[in-house]
Amino acid sequence: MFDFSHSQSALRDAVTAAYRRDEAEAVADMLVQAQMSADEKAAAEKLARRLVTQVRAGRSKASGVDALMHEFSLSSEEGVALMCLAEALLRIPDNATRNKLIQDKLSGGNWQSHLNHSPSLFVNAAAWGLLITGKLTAANSGQNLGSALTRVVGKGGEPLIRKGVDYAMRLLGKQFVTGQTIEEALKNGKEREKSGYRFSFDMLGEAAMTQADADRYYQDYVHAIHAIGKDAAGAGVYEGNGISVKLSAIHPRYARAQHERVMAELLPRLKDLFLLAKQYDIGLNIDAEEANRLELSLDLMEALVSDPDLAGFNGIGFVVQAYQKRCPFVIDYLVDLARRNKQKLMIRLVKGAYWDSEVKWAQVDGLEGYPVYTRKVHTDVSYLACARKLLAAQDAVFPQFATHNAYTLAAIYQMGLGKDFEHQCLHGMGETLYDQVVGEQNLGRRCRIYAPVGTHETLLAYLVRRLLENGANSSFVNQIVDENVSIDDLVQCPLDAAAHTQGKMHAALPLPRNLYGQGRLNSLGVDLSNEAVLKQLEAQMNAAAQQSYAAAPLLAAGVDAQTEAAHEIRNPANQSDIVGTAEFIQTASVSEAVAAAKAVESSWAAVTPFE
Ligand code: FAD
């Protein structure tokens, strides 16, 4: 018997059912739930306008990725080259190949046009760094440097360029990483803490490929929780610093297909991390990753939140992604989970960082729909609807709203008047916006900075994700520094914009099955992360297992060959599964059977066609 699906509560079934639901239907629901009164809209727009104006005014001082993104946007040749370079350098172990790649990517890009173009010193510094070594930076004009670079590349001076790239990456490292160690990060964060910020540290590390990788990251987390906990000195989960973890970094097989292993191996280790966090009373947050891991993470949450050893701990944190059509149902489930166990959860609401990949995977697998919305404005509406849901469950949830979008921030500010929650932003990206929000002299709101900690080598994968997510020109971070985008456009309420789209999918994104237009359907895949699909598959496989197959030789008429006794055929993937039986002809009868077959063949050849 196959037994790989599991039965779920009604609230979990609702989550599964909405996995790839119809976009227009989902948007219609979200529009109803996100409703804002005319007063709320006017106030949100006014605040957003003020925030955007101030961010733009401070642009020349901007030292963040927002300016960088604008300068090296993914729509420019150089932006793409930078992405390829950073991404590829991550993987290349030897200098010779690194040099070749740098030559390929850098010599073609018109880097010089970026020099002295952006008002931000940081962008210029990064541009210089991408061009040359620290030594050459001190040299004269951009023109000279441009021709110097051409000469350097021409003379085969890739090691020099490689150093330059390294230098640029270090600059970026400083920008994005709070510290190379947790101790350094805690020290570096003190200044911002004084102005009212708090931190959720993230020990940099991407999906672990081996148990050794997972063990190393796990130890990083144990060490970091001790350090943050001691530093927090009992400030508590809301007032003190906390930590965030990607589960794929601490288990090498964090996937639905490995459900048993995840529950047997990852759950106890995760529980130990939570017990440690509980001991220091600091928040520990589970980051959101790819959509196909969502339900697995909910199974872990069910086990953790109902664990008596964690009873009374308010620091269990979880991230939900508004770009997923399931998001409101996930919130319903989490609120119920908290209430059932008399717990209060910390829930961070984000839009979602894996949009491009989610779309591509659904297409590659030929699935019935996308797990995410196809228009950004639909995600924006979903974010507001989900925010309302979280704010309405103050007994069960402490909402944490993570966004760098000034309108989203302003709308949340209005919706949340009189409620208990915090804002969140990423280190090196959101400070120009949130400096106007945090502290009594501003809007008096709390903001927690998500702060990566690690060496420059570990930074690149994180950096690439940030560049991908913000590189699109529809991204707010990109638009806020683009003077061609008017403030009116930037502060437009997504509820109004979505009323125009009527929830229709983006015209450039057909359903995965219709990817090839009218001509033919895309091949149909099986969604192996969907419980309902797994249940169906399980039933079909069990029905097929009931059927027994018997194979025997098919011989020419009249041949009376002897066969050997039938033997069992077993499933090669599961040796206890007997698929059926096979009978083979006895060796002694083979020549008789072949002769009979030949006779039949020659009698066919004697028939002349078209007679
Ligand atoms: P905006 O520019 O307003 O929105 C950009 C977002 O819109 C994209 O990221 C995408 O989600 C969505 N989008 C873009 N194009 C489309 C489209 N065509 N159709 C539908 N939707 C689209 N992300 C995670 O996945 N997991 C995490 O754990 C996580 N933690 C975070 C913690 C913090 C503190 C912050 C600030 C962000 C975190 N993120 C996380 C990233 C987050 O999901 C967003 O990618 C990022 O914040 C950009 O959203 P925005 O509101 O700031 O910007």
XYZ file of N, CA and C in Angstrom, residues 354-496:
429
model
N 10.619 35.259 -4.441
C 10.995 34.245 -5.435
C 10.066 34.278 -6.655
N 9.567 35.455 -6.982
C 8.517 35.533 -7.999
C 8.936 34.912 -9.337
N 10.084 35.326 -9.850
C 10.518 34.826 -11.175
C 10.605 33.297 -11.181
N 11.187 32.756 -10.116
C 11.363 31.300 -10.056
C 10.022 30.589 -9.968
N 9.101 31.126 -9.169
C 7.792 30.469 -9.021
C 7.095 30.365 -10.371
N 7.171 31.442 -11.141
C 6.515 31.460 -12.449
C 7.177 30.432 -13.370
N 8.494 30.436 -13.367
C 9.216 29.531 -14.262
C 8.964 28.064 -13.894
N 8.998 27.743 -12.600
C 8.798 26.339 -12.211
C 7.403 25.841 -12.615
N 6.394 26.692 -12.433
C 5.034 26.273 -12.789
C 4.959 25.982 -14.283
N 5.700 26.781 -15.077
C 5.696 26.567 -16.531
C 6.448 25.296 -16.900
N 7.613 25.126 -16.299
C 8.421 23.943 -16.611
C 7.642 22.670 -16.258
N 6.946 22.718 -15.131
C 6.223 21.520 -14.687
C 4.837 21.380 -15.335
N 4.448 22.344 -16.151
C 3.144 22.266 -16.827
C 1.993 22.135 -15.842
N 2.000 22.951 -14.791
C 0.958 22.826 -13.765
C -0.288 23.627 -14.137
N -1.346 23.393 -13.389
C -2.630 23.977 -13.807
C -2.699 25.493 -13.609
N -1.833 26.038 -12.747
C -1.839 27.482 -12.531
C -0.589 27.893 -11.783
N -0.490 29.216 -11.526
C 0.666 29.730 -10.784
C 0.310 29.823 -9.298
N 1.273 29.613 -8.416
C 0.975 29.799 -6.990
C 0.934 31.285 -6.619
N 1.486 32.130 -7.517
C 1.601 33.566 -7.224
C 0.745 34.374 -8.200
N 0.468 35.628 -7.812
C -0.234 36.525 -8.737
C 0.687 36.861 -9.901
N 0.091 37.254 -11.029
C 0.939 37.578 -12.173
C 1.089 39.080 -12.383
N 0.315 39.865 -11.619
C 0.496 41.318 -11.709
C 0.919 41.840 -10.341
N 1.881 42.759 -10.365
C 2.394 43.278 -9.094
C 1.291 43.938 -8.278
N 0.402 44.647 -8.975
C -0.645 45.370 -8.248
C -1.560 44.383 -7.484
N -1.714 43.186 -8.000
C -2.531 42.178 -7.292
C -1.840 41.752 -5.995
N -0.512 41.625 -6.080
C 0.242 41.312 -4.851
C 0.081 42.451 -3.843
N 0.122 43.690 -4.344
C -0.025 44.848 -3.437
C -1.385 44.822 -2.735
N -2.431 44.475 -3.490
C -3.773 44.415 -2.892
C -3.828 43.273 -1.861
N -3.277 42.136 -2.246
C -3.276 40.987 -1.340
C -2.550 41.343 -0.044
N -1.459 42.103 -0.174
C -0.690 42.498 1.016
C -1.587 43.283 1.983
N -2.347 44.214 1.426
C -3.199 45.043 2.300
C -4.318 44.200 2.922
N -4.892 43.291 2.134
C -5.967 42.437 2.673
C -5.417 41.554 3.798
N -4.238 41.006 3.574
C -3.644 40.122 4.587
C -3.236 40.913 5.822
N -2.820 42.157 5.600
C -2.476 43.014 6.746
C -3.703 43.220 7.623
N -4.841 43.458 6.994
C -6.086 43.652 7.769
C -6.394 42.410 8.602
N -6.211 41.261 7.987
C -6.488 39.997 8.680
C -5.600 39.873 9.919
N -4.323 40.179 9.739
C -3.387 40.049 10.861
C -3.720 41.057 11.958
N -4.032 42.281 11.543
C -4.325 43.327 12.539
C -5.602 43.020 13.318
N -6.485 42.222 12.693
C -7.761 41.905 13.358
C -7.607 40.771 14.376
N -6.409 40.189 14.461
C -6.237 39.038 15.376
C -5.176 39.363 16.430
N -5.342 40.477 17.095
C -4.315 40.940 18.043
C -4.093 39.976 19.207
N -5.113 39.183 19.538
C -4.944 38.221 20.643
C -3.997 37.082 20.256
N -3.924 36.773 18.945
C -3.195 35.578 18.507
C -1.895 35.895 17.782
N -1.767 37.146 17.341
C -0.674 37.470 16.432
C -0.069 38.830 16.746
N 1.269 38.918 16.678
C 1.937 40.218 16.688
C 2.422 40.444 15.260
N 1.734 41.317 14.479
C 2.097 41.463 13.062
C 3.390 42.257 12.878
N 4.141 41.841 11.867
C 5.395 42.521 11.513
C 5.328 42.792 10.013
N 5.233 44.056 9.642
C 5.007 44.383 8.230
C 6.321 44.775 7.557
N 6.784 43.924 6.670
C 8.076 44.140 6.023
C 7.861 44.606 4.589
N 8.232 45.827 4.304
C 8.122 46.373 2.941
C 9.018 47.601 2.831
N 9.456 47.883 1.602
C 10.175 49.134 1.359
C 9.326 50.056 0.492
N 8.093 49.684 0.300
C 7.194 50.468 -0.545
C 6.491 51.512 0.324
N 6.704 52.790 -0.019
C 6.197 53.869 0.836
C 4.670 53.855 0.907
N 4.001 53.507 -0.207
C 2.535 53.498 -0.136
C 2.063 52.357 0.761
N 2.659 51.185 0.580
C 2.255 50.039 1.412
C 2.465 50.398 2.887
N 3.618 50.993 3.162
C 3.924 51.397 4.552
C 2.847 52.367 5.077
N 2.531 53.370 4.233
C 1.583 54.402 4.666
C 0.186 53.808 4.886
N -0.212 52.883 4.008
C -1.536 52.263 4.164
C -1.585 51.442 5.452
N -0.494 50.723 5.727
C -0.423 49.918 6.957
C -0.498 50.847 8.175
N 0.182 51.972 8.067
C 0.175 52.939 9.177
C -1.263 53.342 9.501
N -2.033 53.625 8.454
C -3.436 54.036 8.672
C -4.273 52.879 9.209
N -4.136 51.721 8.568
C -4.945 50.569 8.992
C -4.631 50.168 10.429
N -3.382 50.429 10.824
C -2.931 49.919 12.128
C -3.045 50.915 13.261
N -3.682 52.062 13.015
C -3.779 53.062 14.091
C -4.407 52.414 15.327
N -3.746 52.563 16.457
C -4.274 52.009 17.706
C -3.991 50.527 17.905
N -3.313 49.904 16.939
C -3.026 48.464 17.055
C -1.548 48.263 17.410
N -1.264 47.039 17.871
C 0.090 46.701 18.276
C 0.777 45.928 17.144
N 1.840 46.469 16.591
C 2.574 45.790 15.513
C 3.913 46.486 15.325
N 4.746 45.960 14.431
C 5.990 46.664 14.093
C 6.214 46.638 12.579
N 7.030 47.592 12.113
C 7.462 47.593 10.710
C 8.800 46.862 10.646
N 9.147 46.406 9.430
C 10.459 45.782 9.246
C 11.067 46.216 7.917
N 12.389 46.318 7.890
C 13.072 46.614 6.620
C 14.385 45.850 6.569
N 15.002 45.846 5.396
C 16.272 45.135 5.238
C 17.434 46.084 5.470
N 18.468 45.573 6.111
C 19.679 46.353 6.342
C 20.252 46.833 5.004
N 20.540 48.120 4.948
C 21.158 48.661 3.737
C 20.162 49.022 2.665
N 18.862 48.814 2.928
C 17.876 49.118 1.892
C 16.760 50.036 2.349
N 16.310 49.866 3.570
C 15.090 50.572 3.948
C 15.310 51.760 4.861
N 16.553 52.007 5.255
C 16.754 53.010 6.300
C 16.344 54.418 5.884
N 16.587 54.782 4.611
C 16.223 56.151 4.205
C 14.724 56.383 4.395
N 13.939 55.332 4.169
C 12.489 55.450 4.346
C 12.122 55.399 5.831
N 12.670 54.431 6.524
C 12.224 54.220 7.905
C 12.825 55.213 8.901
N 13.874 55.935 8.515
C 14.386 56.980 9.405
C 13.315 58.045 9.647
N 12.330 58.101 8.738
C 11.244 59.083 8.915
C 10.080 58.525 9.724
N 10.163 57.258 10.045
C 9.033 56.588 10.685
C 9.349 56.247 12.143
N 10.617 55.893 12.362
C 11.030 55.401 13.684
C 11.354 56.560 14.623
N 11.048 56.384 15.892
C 11.422 57.383 16.906
C 10.325 58.393 17.141
N 10.298 58.905 18.364
C 9.215 59.814 18.763
C 9.206 61.096 17.941
N 10.388 61.546 17.482
C 10.450 62.795 16.698
C 9.836 62.600 15.317
N 9.634 61.332 14.894
C 9.014 61.053 13.594
C 7.608 60.520 13.812
N 7.313 59.333 13.255
C 5.952 58.810 13.431
C 5.829 57.962 14.694
N 6.945 57.773 15.379
C 6.908 57.048 16.658
C 6.628 55.566 16.511
N 6.987 54.998 15.336
C 6.711 53.575 15.122
C 7.964 52.736 15.343
N 7.711 51.462 15.642
C 8.825 50.531 15.821
C 9.232 49.952 14.477
N 10.516 49.784 14.290
C 10.964 49.101 13.065
C 12.118 48.168 13.398
N 12.003 46.960 12.878
C 13.058 45.963 13.087
C 13.799 45.784 11.764
N 15.114 45.820 11.845
C 15.923 45.665 10.632
C 16.356 44.205 10.497
N 16.092 43.646 9.331
C 16.548 42.281 9.033
C 18.006 42.418 8.633
N 18.891 41.842 9.433
C 20.304 42.166 9.281
C 21.166 40.933 9.034
N 21.603 40.743 7.789
C 22.471 39.605 7.487
C 23.824 39.713 8.184
N 24.304 38.564 8.632
C 25.603 38.490 9.291
C 26.410 37.412 8.586
N 27.636 37.743 8.173
C 28.456 36.701 7.539
C 29.622 37.314 6.792
N 30.436 36.447 6.261
C 31.605 36.927 5.523
C 31.172 37.316 4.111
N 32.082 37.987 3.405
C 31.718 38.435 2.056
C 31.440 37.262 1.132
N 32.088 36.149 1.387
C 31.868 34.969 0.523
C 30.420 34.484 0.645
N 29.877 34.581 1.853
C 28.517 34.061 2.045
C 27.463 35.071 1.599
N 27.897 36.298 1.341
C 26.939 37.353 1.022
C 26.344 37.223 -0.376
N 27.134 36.682 -1.312
C 26.753 36.813 -2.712
C 25.377 36.256 -3.053
N 25.068 35.092 -2.514
C 23.774 34.499 -2.866
C 22.636 35.401 -2.375
N 22.809 35.962 -1.198
C 21.803 36.870 -0.650
C 21.691 38.107 -1.534
N 22.851 38.602 -1.927
C 22.893 39.803 -2.747
C 22.180 39.589 -4.079
N 22.444 38.450 -4.672
C 21.832 38.148 -5.963
C 20.308 38.131 -5.817
N 19.806 37.559 -4.700
C 18.352 37.518 -4.513
C 17.788 38.935 -4.398
N 18.509 39.785 -3.661
C 18.042 41.174 -3.507
C 18.064 41.905 -4.843
N 19.132 41.674 -5.629
C 19.228 42.357 -6.914
C 18.117 41.883 -7.845
N 17.860 40.584 -7.846
C 16.808 40.046 -8.708
C 15.452 40.608 -8.323
N 15.208 40.619 -7.012
C 13.890 41.014 -6.518
C 13.638 42.501 -6.743
N 14.720 43.302 -6.658
C 14.531 44.738 -6.776
C 14.988 45.304 -8.105
N 15.564 44.452 -8.939
C 16.094 44.945 -10.196
C 15.015 45.278 -11.213
N 13.854 44.630 -11.080
C 12.778 44.869 -12.046
C 12.355 46.330 -11.969
N 12.038 46.915 -13.113
C 11.701 48.340 -13.020
C 10.310 48.580 -12.448
N 9.546 47.503 -12.178
C 8.262 47.697 -11.493
C 8.468 47.763 -9.982
N 9.689 47.508 -9.529
C 9.939 47.480 -8.089
C 9.942 48.896 -7.517
N 9.377 49.026 -6.325
C 9.272 50.350 -5.715
C 10.650 50.940 -5.449
N 11.554 50.101 -4.948
C 12.906 50.560 -4.618
C 13.577 51.146 -5.861
N 13.274 50.557 -6.999
C 13.831 51.034 -8.250
C 13.163 52.344 -8.681
N 11.848 52.392 -8.506
C 11.109 53.555 -9.007
C 11.320 54.809 -8.167
N 11.554 54.593 -6.868
C 11.605 55.784 -6.001
C 12.796 56.669 -6.366
N 13.852 56.067 -6.923
C 15.001 56.886 -7.292
C 14.971 57.267 -8.783
N 13.902 56.893 -9.460
C 13.792 57.214 -10.883
C 12.908 58.450 -11.049
N 13.545 59.586 -11.346
C 12.800 60.849 -11.423
C 11.761 60.824 -12.549
N 11.902 59.886 -13.492
C 10.915 59.801 -14.578
C 9.583 59.243 -14.090
N 9.606 58.595 -12.930
C 8.343 58.092 -12.377
C 7.798 59.174 -11.442
N 6.585 59.642 -11.737
C 6.048 60.767 -10.958
C 5.634 60.313 -9.563
N 5.600 61.261 -8.655
C 5.176 60.938 -7.285
C 3.712 60.483 -7.304
N 2.918 61.072 -8.187
C 1.504 60.645 -8.288
C 1.414 59.146 -8.579
N 2.266 58.693 -9.482
C 2.239 57.257 -9.811
C 2.697 56.413 -8.630
N 3.701 56.922 -7.938
C 4.261 56.144 -6.821
C 3.279 55.991 -5.663
N 2.400 56.953 -5.500
C 1.509 56.889 -4.336
C 0.085 56.492 -4.730
N -0.042 55.894 -5.907
C -1.370 55.463 -6.337
C -1.825 54.265 -5.510
N -3.100 54.312 -5.091
C -3.618 53.226 -4.263
C -3.794 51.967 -5.124
N -3.224 50.827 -4.734
C -3.338 49.612 -5.559
C -4.778 49.124 -5.681
N -5.628 49.504 -4.711
C -7.026 49.050 -4.796
C -7.691 49.666 -6.030
N -7.353 50.920 -6.316
C -7.921 51.572 -7.504
C -7.342 50.945 -8.774
